[in-house]
């Protein structure tokens, strides 16, 4: 008899479901990909239905259902925080209350409803950071590892530390609300005019344009940072305990005025703040990692929690050498809690053996854990909408055509295989192009994604060639695009950054692969190997054989504010609405110029449905 465990995360942001069958992750997906509402926090009904269909079961056949946090403890934090700031937090308290009373305090009832009352067992509620920690350790390739989780906040914990061994894990230390590296970063995300819980990437991307002139000020004034990476924040500068904003007016005095208003021009101040808070974050993470290495004596580190998506600080930890190996859960944010909760039940609670299957490099399966679609389904859809497409019977023929398009500097939407679990597109739902192209970064940002011009793109590189371009070890594995590495000197161009400030730095031709080289010569590398990436590996190889370059540019298949495409239909609509040249849907290839006239109204309708993120 098989054991099926469903993990759920929901009701905050990035709801998700994961199904583990006898220890194998059978399916995992975020609700937003189905509902087309970014960061959808509602009960993940669609994601659960998908997971059940992948296993061929109904909810009545589930053996265990685990939830990624403890709602009552969260409520306890809310009340206690309110009481300690009362009466000043009354407005935010009032704003939060209705949803708590209606839904969040009644998780078993809400989950029962979501599962249509078919599941008869009890629900297992794990600690928020327990779920993050489990998502970091259990899918990792390591027999034993130190565990570090960092995020905004769970119930009370904002960071936790511990050790995983075999099929068990133990968390030994934690940092508690309101002292939080995630909330500190989010406070500056807010202050620089980006949206909290989604604009953190933008702040990270903006950092290399600035100078970290506020670093000491942040460390001296806003916090008391200890050698072991723990800290206390001076809460008089923040407002997130009692108010509806992240920072208090006292913060404005330190940084020369009020927070930037969203969508207004970004000035040098925001760039310098971005650079400074990035440096402070790296300092906190580095101190914590070094302390953890020293106290646990472990060679391996695993990480999860939203802050573990900061690939710049991850890169620093990796290259610092305090740990020999680092593995980070690709769905490091709260969506990944669903996966962690299910894995925790199988290993830690049910005491089942944890053994890497033959030929696998970790338990995460490249994070290709979502839905896939057959050629027949795709052809049927394309015929229904009257799209013109070429169907290639063999992979060889297909890859020859698609790599040719990339070599001709075409922007290609690549939809193939299972959808990725986690915020990064890893080749399954990606927009790709030639990384050597000088125009590519701005074309992709402005004409394809309709987003800010400063945002960097990531390279996908054949793993065996990565060390020839980036400062990584030979055959270093970075399949989940979670660490940055510097571009090697020999690939940097002569043209200097000197005298260039702010966004002007973007105009400097930085390297032989400018489309994926950030202004500080860093790149968020994804290494591609044949075992994990199959056809995607062979596509880049075909491009390499034509062009001599083993690197392509990769970005998620979506426009600004849109969740990454889930179905062929989403991909086709996105293709029509943007300046993308070519769309690959499994073995079908669509060329933009060959498409029948595109209905402008339809395009407008499509574009207007996504809020700016
Ligand atoms: Fe979290």
XYZ file of C-alpha atoms and ligand atoms in Angstrom:
614
model
C 0.000 0.000 0.000
C 1.287 3.431 -0.915
C 1.254 6.410 1.412
C 0.045 9.717 0.006
C 0.790 12.923 1.902
C -0.568 16.302 0.882
C 1.250 19.461 1.994
C -0.564 22.782 1.858
C 0.519 26.373 2.289
C -2.176 29.024 2.144
C -3.862 32.187 3.410
C -0.842 34.563 3.379
C 0.908 34.746 0.042
C 1.955 32.197 -2.544
C -0.463 29.389 -1.718
C 0.706 26.020 -2.939
C 0.193 22.279 -2.697
C 2.566 19.342 -2.845
C 1.911 15.626 -3.006
C 4.474 13.170 -1.709
C 3.940 9.484 -2.491
C 6.119 7.052 -0.553
C 8.747 9.736 -0.110
C 8.862 10.840 -3.740
C 7.665 14.322 -4.613
C 5.019 13.478 -7.168
C 3.740 16.983 -7.788
C 4.013 20.520 -6.463
C 2.542 23.744 -7.791
C 1.572 27.262 -6.807
C -2.033 28.332 -6.974
C -1.189 31.558 -8.871
C -0.247 29.573 -11.980
C -3.808 28.261 -12.270
C -5.803 31.308 -11.157
C -3.496 33.788 -12.993
C -3.453 36.006 -9.896
C 0.114 36.691 -8.796
C 1.014 35.571 -5.247
C -2.525 34.193 -4.883
C -3.014 33.490 -1.174
C -6.383 31.753 -1.308
C -6.925 28.079 -0.545
C -4.966 26.257 -3.303
C -7.925 24.353 -4.692
C -6.551 24.150 -8.243
C -3.061 23.203 -7.141
C -4.469 20.435 -4.918
C -6.705 19.107 -7.695
C -3.690 19.015 -9.975
C -1.575 17.164 -7.365
C -4.344 14.603 -6.806
C -4.765 14.061 -10.544
C -1.031 13.486 -10.916
C -1.319 10.713 -8.307
C -4.580 9.420 -9.774
C -6.363 9.607 -6.422
C -9.126 11.579 -4.737
C -8.813 13.471 -1.455
C -10.496 10.531 0.320
C -7.417 8.429 -0.461
C -4.978 10.808 1.212
C -3.230 9.300 4.224
C -2.039 12.561 5.759
C -2.612 16.255 5.198
C -0.080 18.702 6.603
C -0.333 22.484 6.813
C 2.787 24.662 6.662
C 2.241 26.734 9.811
C 0.430 27.028 13.135
C -2.360 29.582 12.740
C -3.156 29.878 16.436
C 0.415 30.779 17.309
C 0.353 33.364 14.561
C -2.794 34.815 16.046
C -1.070 34.869 19.406
C 1.699 37.011 17.895
C -0.842 39.355 16.372
C -2.635 39.838 19.700
C 0.478 40.184 21.761
C 2.019 42.673 19.337
C -1.170 44.660 19.317
C -1.325 44.738 23.115
C 2.250 45.847 23.497
C 1.734 48.781 21.103
C -1.901 49.567 22.038
C -3.644 51.779 21.347
C -1.483 52.936 18.447
C -1.980 49.822 16.331
C -5.755 49.860 16.481
C -6.285 50.617 12.794
C -4.066 47.836 11.509
C -5.561 45.499 14.111
C -9.047 46.308 12.876
C -7.963 45.768 9.303
C -6.550 42.314 10.034
C -9.337 41.065 12.268
C -12.202 40.252 9.862
C -10.123 37.806 7.819
C -8.857 36.137 10.973
C -12.322 35.721 12.385
C -13.818 34.583 9.118
C -11.102 32.268 7.866
C -7.657 32.171 9.403
C -8.757 30.966 12.833
C -10.692 28.106 11.312
C -8.111 26.255 9.279
C -9.493 22.720 9.763
C -12.912 23.916 8.657
C -11.459 25.802 5.683
C -9.310 22.854 4.604
C -12.271 20.481 5.042
C -14.252 22.742 2.776
C -11.420 22.913 0.248
C -11.088 19.128 0.179
C -14.870 18.812 -0.171
C -15.051 16.947 3.156
C -13.543 13.855 1.576
C -10.499 13.580 3.802
C -11.401 11.982 7.125
C -8.056 12.080 8.940
C -6.600 14.755 11.211
C -4.613 17.717 10.031
C -0.986 18.134 11.004
C 0.076 21.726 11.653
C 3.812 22.317 11.492
C 5.761 25.338 12.619
C 6.329 27.813 9.773
C 10.101 27.572 10.041
C 9.896 23.832 10.605
C 8.276 23.636 7.153
C 10.920 25.906 5.612
C 13.689 23.866 7.266
C 12.173 20.585 6.064
C 11.911 21.995 2.535
C 15.606 22.831 2.696
C 16.985 19.652 4.195
C 14.882 16.682 3.042
C 15.080 17.327 -0.733
C 18.792 18.199 -0.527
C 21.417 15.681 -1.613
C 23.095 15.684 1.811
C 23.093 12.910 4.397
C 23.700 15.579 7.013
C 23.690 19.369 6.931
C 23.341 22.528 8.971
C 19.978 24.188 8.385
C 19.346 27.919 8.123
C 15.970 29.514 7.448
C 15.447 33.247 7.045
C 12.243 35.065 6.173
C 9.924 37.901 7.193
C 8.082 36.112 9.954
C 6.252 32.871 10.612
C 4.456 32.477 13.922
C 7.119 34.150 16.058
C 10.343 32.978 14.459
C 11.969 35.072 11.739
C 15.026 32.848 11.370
C 15.887 29.391 12.626
C 18.935 27.207 12.828
C 19.532 23.542 13.356
C 20.822 20.321 11.928
C 19.438 17.588 9.687
C 20.736 14.034 9.762
C 19.397 11.147 7.679
C 15.629 11.248 8.004
C 15.453 13.622 10.957
C 15.962 17.290 11.630
C 16.170 19.426 14.726
C 15.926 23.192 15.068
C 17.902 24.478 18.009
C 17.916 28.290 17.803
C 15.683 31.004 16.483
C 15.394 34.746 16.140
C 11.983 36.185 16.981
C 9.628 38.841 15.722
C 9.920 41.817 15.361
C 13.654 41.324 14.769
C 13.714 40.018 11.235
C 16.115 40.243 8.317
C 13.233 39.616 5.917
C 11.148 42.439 7.357
C 14.200 44.710 7.436
C 14.710 44.078 3.703
C 10.985 44.517 3.064
C 11.023 47.796 5.018
C 13.573 49.133 2.532
C 11.635 47.613 -0.362
C 8.746 49.751 0.843
C 10.951 52.798 1.460
C 12.364 52.702 -2.083
C 8.844 52.577 -3.553
C 8.544 48.899 -4.475
C 5.834 46.524 -3.408
C 6.489 44.506 -0.248
C 6.497 40.729 -0.759
C 7.200 41.011 -4.464
C 9.479 43.993 -5.105
C 12.375 42.564 -3.064
C 13.928 41.229 -6.286
C 13.879 44.683 -7.777
C 15.709 46.108 -4.795
C 18.331 43.401 -5.141
C 18.621 44.082 -8.878
C 18.976 47.808 -8.230
C 21.756 47.414 -5.653
C 24.715 47.212 -8.093
C 23.820 50.645 -9.498
C 24.338 52.328 -6.164
C 27.110 52.871 -3.646
C 26.590 51.344 -0.218
C 27.039 54.673 1.577
C 24.330 53.998 4.177
C 25.655 50.629 5.350
C 27.220 51.886 8.585
C 24.259 54.123 9.269
C 21.858 51.157 9.045
C 24.025 48.973 11.263
C 24.686 51.735 13.804
C 21.279 53.324 14.029
C 18.695 50.718 13.105
C 20.086 47.661 14.774
C 22.321 46.040 17.306
C 24.120 43.373 15.253
C 26.063 40.677 17.080
C 29.043 38.681 15.869
C 26.897 35.538 15.506
C 24.506 37.296 13.080
C 21.695 37.755 15.605
C 20.375 41.282 16.052
C 17.743 43.519 17.562
C 16.097 46.261 15.547
C 15.388 49.698 16.964
C 11.645 49.592 16.422
C 11.240 53.368 16.604
C 12.330 53.434 12.920
C 9.762 50.857 11.854
C 6.019 50.785 11.760
C 5.141 47.197 10.851
C 4.134 46.171 14.372
C 1.458 48.771 14.777
C 0.899 50.632 11.509
C -0.104 50.204 7.921
C 3.336 51.180 6.594
C 6.674 49.433 7.004
C 8.780 52.368 8.217
C 8.094 55.248 10.605
C 8.631 58.968 9.885
C 11.829 58.752 11.969
C 13.360 56.742 9.108
C 12.814 59.629 6.661
C 15.211 61.777 8.689
C 18.040 59.264 8.228
C 17.677 58.897 4.474
C 17.031 62.446 3.332
C 13.266 62.513 3.025
C 10.121 60.500 2.630
C 9.883 57.108 0.916
C 9.879 57.130 -2.898
C 6.384 57.099 -4.386
C 5.802 53.978 -6.510
C 6.390 54.339 -10.284
C 8.119 57.735 -9.933
C 11.691 58.002 -11.275
C 14.343 56.079 -9.370
C 17.090 58.390 -8.132
C 20.634 57.840 -6.908
C 19.275 57.815 -3.350
C 17.219 54.672 -3.978
C 20.173 52.998 -5.679
C 22.456 53.819 -2.757
C 19.869 52.588 -0.251
C 19.475 49.378 -2.284
C 23.249 48.847 -2.306
C 23.445 49.532 1.437
C 20.631 47.263 2.604
C 21.940 44.537 0.320
C 25.334 44.825 2.007
C 23.764 44.745 5.467
C 21.766 41.647 4.524
C 24.908 39.945 3.264
C 26.653 40.830 6.512
C 23.832 39.324 8.598
C 23.633 36.160 6.497
C 27.441 35.737 6.405
C 27.843 36.161 10.159
C 25.017 33.677 10.777
C 26.411 31.134 8.306
C 29.922 31.329 9.753
C 28.586 30.967 13.273
C 26.510 27.983 12.203
C 29.491 26.347 10.490
C 31.570 26.800 13.625
C 28.973 25.577 16.100
C 27.638 22.599 14.121
C 30.902 21.484 12.509
C 28.896 20.600 9.399
C 30.365 20.717 5.872
C 27.003 21.228 4.195
C 24.483 24.002 4.533
C 20.853 23.983 3.408
C 18.706 27.096 3.295
C 15.103 28.188 2.777
C 12.768 31.074 3.637
C 12.194 34.151 1.479
C 15.613 35.648 2.256
C 17.236 32.522 0.776
C 16.024 33.819 -2.607
C 18.594 36.609 -2.265
C 21.007 35.018 -4.718
C 23.643 37.702 -4.144
C 24.025 36.889 -0.451
C 23.744 33.168 -1.276
C 26.665 33.544 -3.682
C 28.702 35.197 -0.926
C 28.014 32.309 1.470
C 28.922 29.758 -1.175
C 32.172 31.480 -2.104
C 33.128 32.270 1.491
C 33.962 28.622 2.003
C 32.667 28.362 5.579
C 30.639 25.470 4.169
C 31.894 23.172 1.420
C 28.483 22.756 -0.144
C 25.315 24.790 -0.108
C 21.868 23.660 -1.285
C 18.921 26.004 -1.336
C 15.276 25.062 -1.776
C 14.206 26.597 -5.125
C 10.747 27.344 -3.734
C 12.388 29.046 -0.763
C 9.400 31.315 -0.072
C 6.181 30.247 1.579
C 5.039 28.108 -1.376
C 7.878 25.730 -0.551
C 6.402 25.244 2.921
C 3.862 22.879 1.332
C 6.685 20.682 0.090
C 8.544 20.869 3.394
C 5.437 19.969 5.403
C 4.733 16.861 3.310
C 8.379 15.704 3.383
C 8.557 16.298 7.149
C 5.600 13.971 7.735
C 7.095 11.193 5.593
C 10.592 11.311 7.083
C 10.548 12.881 10.498
C 7.102 11.851 11.753
C 6.646 8.509 9.993
C 10.337 7.671 10.335
C 10.828 6.509 6.760
C 14.254 6.035 5.285
C 15.740 8.838 3.209
C 17.787 7.468 0.345
C 18.621 9.246 -2.895
C 17.238 7.233 -5.829
C 19.800 5.879 -8.284
C 20.889 8.499 -10.833
C 19.262 11.438 -8.997
C 21.376 14.393 -7.867
C 18.895 15.502 -5.208
C 15.239 14.848 -4.366
C 13.931 17.987 -6.062
C 13.959 16.594 -9.641
C 15.133 19.850 -11.176
C 12.037 21.401 -9.539
C 10.046 20.272 -12.593
C 7.108 19.252 -10.438
C 4.129 20.899 -12.145
C 1.747 20.107 -15.016
C 2.862 19.181 -18.518
C 0.947 19.002 -21.784
C 1.043 16.601 -24.706
C 1.601 17.555 -28.341
C -1.925 16.393 -29.096
C -3.441 18.734 -26.519
C -1.341 21.600 -27.844
C -2.177 20.955 -31.506
C -5.856 20.778 -30.665
C -5.696 24.127 -28.905
C -3.691 25.816 -31.672
C -6.117 24.602 -34.295
C -9.046 25.827 -32.264
C -7.648 29.367 -32.103
C -6.482 29.342 -35.717
C -2.769 29.696 -34.964
C -0.252 28.836 -37.651
C 2.403 26.412 -36.471
C 5.089 24.013 -37.658
C 5.122 20.586 -36.077
C 8.433 18.743 -35.891
C 8.251 15.009 -35.514
C 11.786 14.521 -34.224
C 13.622 16.337 -31.472
C 16.672 16.727 -33.687
C 14.747 18.629 -36.338
C 13.012 20.771 -33.719
C 16.200 21.714 -31.881
C 17.925 22.562 -35.154
C 15.150 25.035 -36.012
C 14.854 26.567 -32.521
C 18.601 26.935 -31.973
C 18.724 28.598 -35.408
C 16.164 31.165 -34.271
C 18.200 31.886 -31.118
C 21.341 32.242 -33.213
C 19.481 34.793 -35.363
C 18.851 36.894 -32.235
C 15.183 35.995 -32.065
C 13.406 36.101 -28.716
C 11.950 32.652 -28.114
C 9.246 31.572 -25.675
C 10.118 28.052 -24.605
C 7.315 25.911 -23.156
C 8.342 22.342 -22.569
C 7.839 19.565 -20.034
C 6.652 20.038 -16.462
C 6.181 23.504 -14.973
C 8.755 24.609 -12.409
C 7.949 24.771 -8.687
C 9.281 28.015 -7.198
C 9.505 31.592 -8.440
C 12.218 30.965 -11.055
C 11.626 29.758 -14.589
C 14.258 27.112 -15.171
C 13.764 26.362 -18.845
C 10.316 24.762 -18.779
C 8.425 28.077 -18.926
C 11.153 30.472 -20.048
C 11.785 33.220 -22.540
C 15.224 32.676 -24.012
C 17.651 34.346 -26.396
C 21.290 34.823 -27.335
C 23.290 36.092 -24.339
C 25.908 37.657 -26.656
C 23.404 40.149 -28.032
C 24.016 43.733 -26.902
C 20.387 44.740 -27.407
C 18.853 41.729 -25.725
C 18.574 43.037 -22.147
C 16.680 46.178 -23.051
C 14.593 44.434 -25.735
C 13.502 41.798 -23.269
C 12.813 44.251 -20.461
C 10.977 46.918 -22.406
C 9.381 45.148 -25.363
C 8.739 41.687 -24.024
C 8.255 41.973 -20.280
C 7.148 45.640 -20.150
C 9.163 46.166 -17.016
C 11.913 48.394 -15.637
C 15.004 48.612 -17.839
C 17.495 48.032 -15.002
C 16.399 44.519 -14.195
C 19.036 41.904 -14.945
C 18.613 38.542 -16.683
C 20.118 35.220 -15.891
C 22.341 32.952 -17.965
C 21.684 29.254 -18.577
C 25.014 27.641 -19.290
C 25.961 24.064 -20.119
C 27.392 22.858 -16.808
C 30.630 21.595 -18.315
C 31.365 25.086 -19.707
C 30.278 27.218 -16.721
C 33.749 27.539 -15.166
C 35.112 28.977 -18.422
C 32.823 32.001 -18.128
C 32.015 32.413 -14.450
C 33.880 32.163 -11.192
C 32.549 28.718 -10.273
C 34.207 25.407 -9.609
C 34.547 22.987 -12.521
C 31.238 21.147 -12.836
C 29.724 23.140 -9.963
C 26.027 22.404 -9.781
C 23.682 25.419 -9.798
C 20.518 24.013 -11.381
C 18.106 26.274 -9.505
C 19.559 29.692 -10.330
C 19.918 30.703 -6.691
C 23.451 32.046 -6.500
C 25.301 34.748 -8.363
C 28.856 34.355 -9.586
C 31.211 36.945 -11.108
C 31.895 36.862 -14.860
C 35.576 35.954 -15.385
C 37.967 38.784 -16.210
C 38.793 37.435 -19.646
C 35.174 37.832 -20.702
C 34.876 41.416 -19.450
C 35.230 44.166 -22.009
C 37.693 47.028 -21.981
C 34.971 49.654 -21.803
C 35.116 51.019 -18.277
C 32.400 51.971 -15.807
C 34.493 54.912 -14.656
C 32.641 58.207 -14.572
C 29.312 56.448 -15.105
C 26.738 56.679 -12.358
C 23.317 55.204 -11.717
C 21.395 53.717 -14.605
C 23.963 55.036 -17.114
C 26.066 52.081 -16.098
C 23.536 49.946 -17.929
C 24.708 51.393 -21.244
C 28.261 50.152 -20.821
C 28.979 47.025 -22.851
C 30.264 44.943 -19.981
C 31.299 41.571 -21.352
C 31.164 39.099 -24.210
C 27.778 38.055 -22.793
C 26.311 41.502 -22.003
C 22.688 40.362 -21.850
C 23.377 38.358 -18.700
C 26.140 40.406 -17.076
C 24.941 42.785 -14.389
C 26.619 46.185 -13.959
C 28.833 44.795 -11.195
C 29.887 41.923 -13.507
C 27.804 39.424 -11.590
C 25.490 36.851 -13.135
C 22.769 34.665 -11.645
C 23.946 31.412 -13.158
C 21.856 28.319 -13.864
C 23.948 25.314 -14.845
C 22.273 22.930 -17.262
C 22.997 19.207 -17.280
C 21.526 16.469 -19.441
C 20.320 14.228 -16.616
C 18.152 16.935 -15.064
C 17.312 19.151 -17.969
C 17.048 16.697 -20.899
C 15.777 18.505 -23.980
C 16.643 21.944 -22.585
C 20.261 20.819 -22.274
C 20.217 19.477 -25.827
C 18.703 22.738 -27.110
C 21.516 24.839 -25.632
C 24.003 22.298 -26.934
C 22.548 22.628 -30.434
C 22.880 26.410 -30.096
C 26.469 25.983 -28.890
C 27.295 23.870 -31.929
C 25.958 26.592 -34.227
C 27.325 29.618 -32.412
C 30.255 28.548 -30.262
C 28.477 30.012 -27.212
C 27.243 27.589 -24.519
C 25.164 30.276 -22.841
C 21.685 31.611 -23.386
C 19.704 34.296 -21.603
C 16.732 33.052 -19.620
C 13.835 34.883 -18.051
C 10.463 33.762 -16.811
C 7.699 33.362 -19.376
C 5.350 36.189 -18.352
C 4.953 39.922 -18.525
C 5.209 42.323 -15.614
C 2.663 41.485 -12.913
C 1.639 38.200 -14.557
C 2.264 34.819 -12.934
C 4.539 32.598 -15.033
C 2.507 30.890 -17.770
C 1.029 27.554 -16.756
C -0.939 26.265 -19.730
C -0.221 26.423 -23.500
C -3.110 28.876 -23.722
C -1.373 31.316 -21.319
C 1.834 31.025 -23.331
C 0.077 31.626 -26.647
C -1.712 34.728 -25.345
C 1.496 36.122 -23.843
C 3.295 35.438 -27.150
C 0.689 37.392 -29.111
C 0.593 40.293 -26.678
C 4.353 40.907 -26.641
C 7.131 41.367 -29.170
C 8.279 37.783 -28.756
C 9.407 36.400 -32.147
C 8.988 32.666 -31.756
C 6.946 30.368 -29.524
C 7.868 26.754 -28.875
C 5.067 24.644 -27.404
C 6.544 21.179 -27.037
C 7.170 20.144 -30.687
C 5.100 22.935 -32.217
C 6.864 26.122 -33.318
C 5.001 29.361 -33.992
C 6.605 32.320 -35.747
C 5.120 35.719 -34.993
C 5.254 37.037 -38.572
C 3.281 34.066 -39.810
C 0.379 34.503 -37.420
C -2.980 35.668 -38.762
C -3.825 39.274 -37.889
C -3.716 39.801 -34.188
C -6.821 41.308 -32.620
C -5.616 44.506 -30.884
C -8.577 44.522 -28.516
C -7.788 41.006 -27.379
C -4.188 42.029 -26.729
C -5.280 45.084 -24.733
C -7.659 42.969 -22.714
C -4.890 40.522 -21.950
C -2.356 43.154 -20.946
C -4.767 45.068 -18.730
C -5.621 42.133 -16.483
C -2.332 42.159 -14.570
C -1.620 44.723 -11.876
C 1.859 46.219 -11.807
C 3.987 44.337 -9.314
Fe 8.106 32.133 5.397
